[in-house]
């Protein structure tokens, strides 16, 4: 039976955001943190965490991350893109010539986007980068832009990089950075926002999706705020430019404050509103802890603490993940893994490299419901049980089957053979589970194997149910090698493994 959500009467608000006591730091809590802050809780990670404490584990998870390096090909494309697109209109005469050149550039950009997606998965799969990249995914679901609208890979890379750098900033400052990012300028039509004809898209999403949430602003606030963001433009495709002659210099009244405001002023005023203290925290709960609504007193208490620390994102992250409330039993084994979490968790749990085949990986993510950098709309992904339907569950099971199937290299097409060769030259070749790996478990008794698998692959609440089932499965075949393979696949395809 699921543990009820905490309430102020059962778990005091005063204690909720206090650090987890040192004596409470155990295997269950360490595995819970590792699965939520990253993608997996391998035996080595759990034991490493237990040798320190919760604060050190959190700090190390973010401190050790490497930068995601922009590829040479993407850098070269970005360096010439503005001139290449301008040349279409300047140098080409016929519509056919212009169309053909645009298609060539689009084809090159599509190739770079697929390569970018593959490099991001390899980067996020590295344990040292997982916590940072998962937090970047969270921010991408707040500051949404998508590939369908922004058909420009360098802009998408730059936008993600701004969010990555923003993890060490104050949240209000990050909002200002985002308002100047060319991908966001294009996505929410800031490049169409003028004093004569204000466009309200960015102002609306600033209030509704970035800072306050619905019901905490008026239509007048949106209209007035939109005027403050007039003149925001992108120059040479990838540079912010403030075009003063398009900016509305008249006075504006937003949240009952009147002045000759610009965009930064509006963001400062926004963060003086009570709802700015709690909006991002509610989103953090949905992404990392629970689909259910947490009691407002917990959210308000953390919001006040965060505001008192100038909306520093690092303070919010450390307090949230290190708190007593984070480890409450109601939040353990209750959250459905996203497709990204599911696949990268499989890679880390099974000690696998990311599969090097673009079509296999990116198409699998699409079918599972989380196409790389392509959320369904401006509100981003819907999490939890929204990930689960007959199609996506089937896709998850097929992915597990694939990881346990021998690779037939003769059937690979030319591109996949080339990708395989590159991966092996770079020392990446273990992206499928071999029989040799499974044979290592044959020295154990079925009960020991079942204990091992349930301890490190699923959460504590599910273990009592699945352990006896696995034991019976392991004893049901004359070949322990085969029964181990079937048992692991069955566990990875089970509802329990889809939860964290």
XYZ file of C-alpha atoms in Angstrom:
500
model
C 0.000 0.000 0.000
C 1.343 3.430 -0.947
C 2.382 5.745 1.855
C 0.106 8.814 2.103
C 1.582 12.182 1.242
C 2.883 14.096 4.248
C 0.796 16.888 5.742
C 1.742 19.495 8.317
C -0.080 17.456 10.961
C 1.891 14.270 10.183
C 5.236 15.837 9.248
C 5.944 19.318 10.554
C 6.698 22.158 8.174
C 9.428 23.260 10.585
C 11.302 19.972 10.083
C 10.537 19.449 6.384
C 13.412 21.500 4.975
C 15.961 20.696 7.646
C 18.889 18.561 6.423
C 18.470 14.816 6.641
C 20.067 13.729 9.961
C 23.399 11.926 9.593
C 22.021 8.864 11.358
C 19.225 8.549 8.776
C 21.608 8.273 5.804
C 21.280 4.651 4.678
C 21.199 2.476 1.534
C 17.531 3.162 0.810
C 17.930 6.933 1.063
C 21.183 6.929 -0.928
C 19.587 4.918 -3.751
C 16.541 7.220 -3.697
C 18.712 10.321 -4.065
C 20.847 8.820 -6.820
C 17.846 7.711 -8.898
C 16.136 11.080 -8.554
C 19.091 13.401 -8.913
C 20.451 11.293 -11.793
C 19.382 8.170 -13.661
C 20.540 5.115 -11.688
C 21.762 3.842 -8.317
C 24.473 1.323 -9.136
C 26.086 -0.644 -6.287
C 29.302 1.363 -6.638
C 27.479 4.686 -6.440
C 25.440 3.636 -3.419
C 28.513 2.429 -1.533
C 30.422 5.598 -2.438
C 27.546 7.720 -1.164
C 27.372 5.791 2.108
C 31.059 6.455 2.753
C 30.334 10.196 2.889
C 27.030 11.933 3.617
C 24.064 13.409 1.811
C 25.561 16.906 1.493
C 28.790 15.630 -0.036
C 26.926 13.296 -2.383
C 24.793 16.163 -3.704
C 27.769 18.495 -4.033
C 29.853 15.902 -5.868
C 26.987 15.073 -8.252
C 27.030 18.632 -9.614
C 30.636 19.643 -8.987
C 32.258 16.997 -11.182
C 30.274 17.677 -14.365
C 32.151 18.305 -17.604
C 31.112 20.940 -20.164
C 29.284 19.729 -23.256
C 31.664 20.661 -26.059
C 30.256 22.019 -29.309
C 31.472 19.856 -32.167
C 33.836 21.261 -34.768
C 31.237 20.693 -37.488
C 28.563 22.558 -35.545
C 30.941 25.446 -34.784
C 31.894 25.741 -38.447
C 28.259 25.679 -39.534
C 27.382 28.408 -37.008
C 30.303 30.568 -38.131
C 29.061 30.652 -41.738
C 25.293 30.217 -41.326
C 24.362 33.899 -41.332
C 26.325 34.633 -44.487
C 25.058 31.457 -46.177
C 21.427 32.336 -45.554
C 21.929 35.976 -46.571
C 23.584 34.850 -49.791
C 20.414 33.014 -50.812
C 18.543 36.299 -51.166
C 21.528 38.387 -52.261
C 23.160 36.185 -54.893
C 20.603 33.709 -56.214
C 18.148 34.835 -58.874
C 15.438 32.225 -59.306
C 13.039 30.798 -56.771
C 14.201 27.303 -57.704
C 17.827 28.166 -56.917
C 16.828 29.694 -53.597
C 14.706 26.674 -52.686
C 17.479 24.222 -53.540
C 20.047 26.141 -51.471
C 17.690 26.374 -48.486
C 17.102 22.619 -48.730
C 20.866 21.992 -48.763
C 21.368 24.073 -45.635
C 18.377 22.459 -43.962
C 19.716 19.009 -44.747
C 23.099 19.926 -43.253
C 21.424 21.363 -40.168
C 19.298 18.216 -39.730
C 22.444 16.092 -39.814
C 24.088 18.314 -37.207
C 20.981 18.126 -35.019
C 21.060 14.327 -35.005
C 24.758 14.378 -34.154
C 24.074 16.876 -31.370
C 21.361 14.618 -29.952
C 23.680 11.615 -29.964
C 26.502 13.583 -28.325
C 24.124 14.827 -25.629
C 23.025 11.269 -24.761
C 26.654 10.142 -24.530
C 27.460 13.166 -22.375
C 24.489 12.684 -20.027
C 25.153 8.933 -19.733
C 28.518 9.637 -18.048
C 27.832 9.390 -14.344
C 29.683 12.584 -13.532
C 27.379 14.580 -15.852
C 24.034 12.957 -15.083
C 22.812 15.217 -12.268
C 23.675 18.408 -14.137
C 22.105 17.245 -17.394
C 18.942 16.078 -15.651
C 18.629 19.511 -14.048
C 19.181 21.073 -17.475
C 16.321 18.892 -18.760
C 14.176 20.270 -15.950
C 14.972 23.861 -16.939
C 14.346 23.041 -20.610
C 10.862 22.019 -19.544
C 10.388 25.446 -17.949
C 12.050 27.595 -20.620
C 10.625 25.663 -23.545
C 11.859 25.971 -27.123
C 11.532 23.175 -29.654
C 13.209 21.820 -32.747
C 10.040 22.053 -34.856
C 9.951 25.831 -34.471
C 13.671 26.602 -34.187
C 15.073 24.844 -37.230
C 18.581 25.893 -36.284
C 20.862 23.550 -34.341
C 23.421 26.164 -33.166
C 20.583 28.204 -31.601
C 19.281 25.144 -29.749
C 22.766 24.237 -28.544
C 23.325 27.799 -27.320
C 19.986 27.852 -25.519
C 20.769 24.641 -23.685
C 24.204 25.970 -22.800
C 22.671 29.105 -21.279
C 20.559 26.910 -19.003
C 23.599 24.814 -18.082
C 25.556 27.934 -17.135
C 22.508 29.309 -15.355
C 22.571 26.556 -12.719
C 25.061 28.643 -10.782
C 23.030 31.854 -11.047
C 20.097 33.538 -9.379
C 16.850 32.507 -11.019
C 15.813 36.080 -11.801
C 19.133 36.653 -13.565
C 18.661 33.454 -15.551
C 15.260 34.734 -16.703
C 17.002 37.867 -17.986
C 19.578 35.791 -19.846
C 16.847 33.673 -21.398
C 14.971 36.772 -22.594
C 18.093 37.688 -24.611
C 18.704 34.264 -26.097
C 18.051 34.198 -29.890
C 16.257 30.828 -29.736
C 13.766 32.221 -27.208
C 13.475 35.518 -29.088
C 12.384 33.590 -32.186
C 10.282 30.967 -30.375
C 8.091 33.463 -28.509
C 8.059 36.133 -31.210
C 10.084 38.782 -29.438
C 11.514 39.534 -32.882
C 8.000 40.666 -33.868
C 7.470 42.814 -30.764
C 7.450 46.555 -31.567
C 6.218 49.724 -29.912
C 3.620 50.198 -32.648
C 2.448 46.584 -32.522
C 3.345 44.773 -29.271
C 3.460 40.966 -29.301
C 2.392 39.449 -25.979
C 3.727 35.907 -26.333
C 6.923 36.283 -24.320
C 5.355 38.398 -21.571
C 2.546 35.853 -21.166
C 4.905 32.883 -20.890
C 7.253 34.809 -18.599
C 4.415 35.091 -16.093
C 2.583 31.833 -16.729
C 5.386 29.318 -17.367
C 8.647 30.815 -16.108
C 7.882 32.626 -12.852
C 4.334 32.893 -11.457
C 1.847 30.392 -12.853
C -1.724 30.932 -13.955
C -3.969 33.200 -11.910
C -1.169 35.394 -10.568
C -1.270 38.158 -13.173
C -3.839 40.060 -15.225
C -4.223 40.579 -18.949
C -3.295 44.220 -18.350
C -0.036 43.112 -16.728
C 0.746 41.085 -19.854
C -0.056 43.918 -22.252
C 2.027 46.408 -20.293
C 4.928 43.994 -19.821
C 4.990 43.202 -23.547
C 5.695 46.870 -24.241
C 8.770 46.686 -21.998
C 10.288 43.858 -24.079
C 9.966 45.710 -27.397
C 13.196 46.027 -29.375
C 14.636 42.617 -28.387
C 16.229 41.194 -31.537
C 18.737 38.598 -32.755
C 21.545 39.888 -34.980
C 23.675 37.685 -37.240
C 21.411 34.796 -36.165
C 23.187 34.133 -32.850
C 23.731 37.525 -31.172
C 21.341 39.510 -28.997
C 20.715 43.063 -30.143
C 18.578 45.750 -28.527
C 17.006 47.864 -31.288
C 16.190 51.096 -29.477
C 14.094 52.619 -32.244
C 11.592 49.749 -31.863
C 11.410 50.014 -28.073
C 8.394 51.566 -26.352
C 9.796 54.348 -24.168
C 6.487 55.372 -22.592
C 5.553 54.592 -19.002
C 4.072 51.181 -18.192
C 2.176 49.879 -15.173
C 2.856 46.272 -14.223
C 1.691 44.750 -10.907
C 0.704 48.273 -9.824
C 4.229 49.638 -10.309
C 4.562 52.434 -12.863
C 7.689 53.578 -14.656
C 9.581 53.660 -17.915
C 10.331 49.962 -17.581
C 12.477 47.796 -19.828
C 12.531 43.994 -19.875
C 14.953 43.599 -16.965
C 12.806 45.946 -14.864
C 9.765 43.761 -15.533
C 11.619 40.661 -14.364
C 12.734 42.462 -11.193
C 9.132 43.518 -10.517
C 7.924 39.972 -11.211
C 10.230 38.543 -8.561
C 8.689 40.886 -6.001
C 5.375 39.031 -6.434
C 4.557 36.335 -3.831
C 3.964 33.646 -6.470
C 7.570 33.980 -7.725
C 8.726 32.352 -4.494
C 6.797 29.152 -5.091
C 6.232 28.582 -8.825
C 9.550 26.937 -9.676
C 9.419 24.891 -6.470
C 6.077 23.394 -7.533
C 7.636 22.476 -10.879
C 10.615 20.963 -9.066
C 8.268 18.741 -7.050
C 6.507 17.529 -10.214
C 9.754 16.742 -12.002
C 11.702 15.144 -9.164
C 9.264 13.865 -6.543
C 5.566 13.424 -7.250
C 2.714 14.057 -9.666
C 0.414 14.772 -6.735
C -0.034 18.213 -5.243
C 2.136 18.725 -2.187
C 0.678 20.679 0.740
C 1.099 24.403 0.103
C 2.696 25.055 3.522
C 5.758 22.998 2.554
C 6.063 24.887 -0.723
C 5.579 28.287 0.890
C 8.161 27.577 3.579
C 10.828 26.630 1.046
C 9.796 29.590 -1.108
C 10.413 32.012 1.740
C 13.790 30.413 2.429
C 14.732 30.619 -1.244
C 13.691 34.271 -1.529
C 15.796 35.053 1.554
C 18.752 33.615 -0.357
C 18.151 35.879 -3.373
C 16.672 33.099 -5.527
C 20.020 31.344 -5.857
C 19.417 28.131 -7.802
C 22.280 26.332 -6.056
C 20.691 27.050 -2.671
C 17.344 25.721 -3.866
C 18.897 22.541 -5.285
C 21.003 21.779 -2.211
C 18.133 22.457 0.199
C 15.599 20.471 -1.810
C 17.683 17.333 -2.342
C 19.170 17.387 1.142
C 15.938 17.905 3.065
C 14.090 15.509 5.336
C 10.974 15.942 3.199
C 12.758 14.722 0.063
C 13.319 11.322 1.716
C 9.779 10.877 3.011
C 8.508 7.315 2.253
C 5.630 8.709 0.168
C 8.148 9.877 -2.436
C 9.986 6.578 -2.845
C 9.147 4.279 -5.747
C 6.226 6.486 -6.786
C 7.436 8.360 -9.877
C 7.337 7.070 -13.478
C 10.672 7.436 -15.247
C 10.734 9.621 -18.335
C 11.949 7.930 -21.546
C 15.308 9.706 -21.202
C 15.593 8.527 -17.594
C 14.543 5.009 -18.597
C 17.151 4.628 -21.341
C 20.070 6.320 -19.584
C 19.182 4.429 -16.405
C 19.383 1.173 -18.372
C 22.786 2.165 -19.723
C 24.114 2.949 -16.265
C 22.503 -0.011 -14.500
C 23.772 -2.451 -17.156
C 27.157 -0.704 -17.640
C 26.398 -0.060 -21.288
C 27.592 2.636 -23.658
C 24.989 4.628 -25.543
C 24.050 2.794 -28.734
C 25.878 4.517 -31.631
C 23.090 4.198 -34.209
C 21.209 7.480 -34.685
C 18.073 5.979 -36.159
C 17.803 3.311 -33.461
C 18.245 5.657 -30.487
C 16.478 8.813 -31.654
C 13.552 6.896 -33.125
C 13.210 4.870 -29.914
C 13.046 8.075 -27.896
C 10.388 9.399 -30.258
C 8.218 6.270 -29.979
C 8.632 6.235 -26.182
C 7.242 9.771 -26.154
C 10.223 12.085 -25.592
C 11.725 13.104 -28.898
C 15.028 14.893 -28.308
C 14.547 18.656 -27.848
C 10.985 18.458 -29.176
C 8.384 18.872 -26.415
C 4.768 18.818 -27.619
C 4.012 22.498 -26.948
C 5.050 25.602 -25.033
C 4.054 23.949 -21.739
C 6.683 21.253 -22.230
C 6.374 17.594 -21.342
C 3.694 16.204 -19.090
C 5.383 13.867 -16.640
C 4.509 10.840 -14.548
C 1.708 8.628 -15.809
C 1.460 10.685 -19.009
C 4.518 8.753 -20.193
C 2.629 5.476 -20.042
C 0.293 4.085 -22.684
C 0.177 0.903 -24.746
C 2.488 2.308 -27.441
C 5.153 3.716 -25.121
C 5.188 0.655 -22.849
C 5.644 -1.585 -25.894
C 8.517 0.648 -27.052
C 10.206 0.381 -23.647
C 9.941 -3.399 -23.709
C 11.310 -3.539 -27.250
C 14.252 -1.391 -26.184
C 15.076 -3.822 -23.355
C 14.836 -6.765 -25.758
C 17.181 -4.980 -28.155
C 19.797 -4.461 -25.449
C 19.877 -8.223 -24.848
C 20.031 -9.224 -28.543
C 23.306 -10.050 -30.297
C 24.322 -7.506 -32.920
C 24.240 -8.721 -36.523
C 26.824 -6.408 -38.073
C 26.237 -7.760 -41.581
C 22.721 -6.313 -41.579
C 23.839 -2.809 -40.623
C 23.572 -0.141 -43.305
C 26.591 1.889 -44.345
C 25.952 4.754 -41.920
C 25.503 2.411 -38.962
C 28.664 0.485 -39.845
C 30.566 3.766 -39.942
C 29.076 4.835 -36.573
C 29.988 1.468 -35.064
C 33.582 1.777 -36.254
C 33.885 5.303 -34.825
C 32.430 4.191 -31.488
C 34.861 1.283 -31.209
C 37.818 3.484 -32.138
C 36.774 5.793 -29.298
C 36.599 2.880 -26.864
C 32.805 2.635 -26.850
C 31.645 -0.844 -27.734
C 29.669 -2.257 -24.824
C 26.191 -1.102 -25.788
C 24.537 -4.540 -25.738
C 24.494 -7.144 -22.957
C 26.574 -10.208 -23.840
C 26.135 -13.704 -22.443
C 29.573 -13.429 -20.827
C 28.279 -10.612 -18.657
C 25.371 -12.736 -17.446
C 27.539 -15.780 -16.739
C 29.209 -13.874 -13.907
C 26.048 -14.387 -11.833
C 25.939 -18.182 -12.219
C 28.148 -18.696 -9.153
C 25.298 -17.385 -6.971
C 22.235 -19.216 -5.718
C 18.853 -18.182 -7.198
C 17.884 -16.485 -3.935
C 21.154 -14.510 -3.944
C 20.679 -13.480 -7.578
C 17.103 -12.361 -6.860
C 18.287 -10.341 -3.856
C 21.051 -8.721 -5.888
C 18.840 -7.813 -8.851
C 15.964 -6.404 -6.818
C 18.304 -4.471 -4.525
C 20.006 -2.563 -7.302
C 17.473 -2.393 -10.111
C 14.202 -1.499 -8.375
C 13.151 0.597 -5.402
C 12.634 -0.677 -1.875
C 8.786 -0.671 -1.884
C 8.669 -3.127 -4.824
C 11.288 -5.619 -3.627
C 9.099 -7.818 -1.394
C 6.750 -8.445 -4.345
C 9.362 -9.092 -7.021
C 12.018 -11.046 -5.143
C 10.031 -14.331 -4.789
C 8.827 -14.037 -8.405
C 12.421 -13.783 -9.613
C 13.508 -16.697 -7.443
C 10.843 -18.914 -9.012
C 11.803 -17.741 -12.499
C 15.465 -18.499 -11.856
C 14.626 -22.023 -10.667
C 12.276 -22.785 -13.537
C 14.896 -23.618 -16.168
C 17.575 -26.293 -16.463
C 19.961 -23.653 -17.806
C 20.841 -21.021 -15.194
C 22.442 -18.895 -17.929
C 19.139 -18.652 -19.788
C 17.047 -18.184 -16.660
C 19.286 -15.306 -15.511
C 18.825 -13.613 -18.888
C 15.044 -14.076 -18.810
C 14.853 -12.921 -15.178
C 16.768 -9.680 -15.813
C 14.752 -8.883 -18.926
C 11.507 -9.566 -17.058
C 12.565 -7.262 -14.227
C 13.646 -4.467 -16.591
C 10.329 -4.728 -18.442
C 8.296 -4.767 -15.234
C 6.253 -1.869 -13.828
C 8.712 -1.719 -10.907
C 11.688 -0.791 -13.100
C 9.655 1.959 -14.733
C 9.352 3.597 -11.305
C 12.006 5.402 -9.337
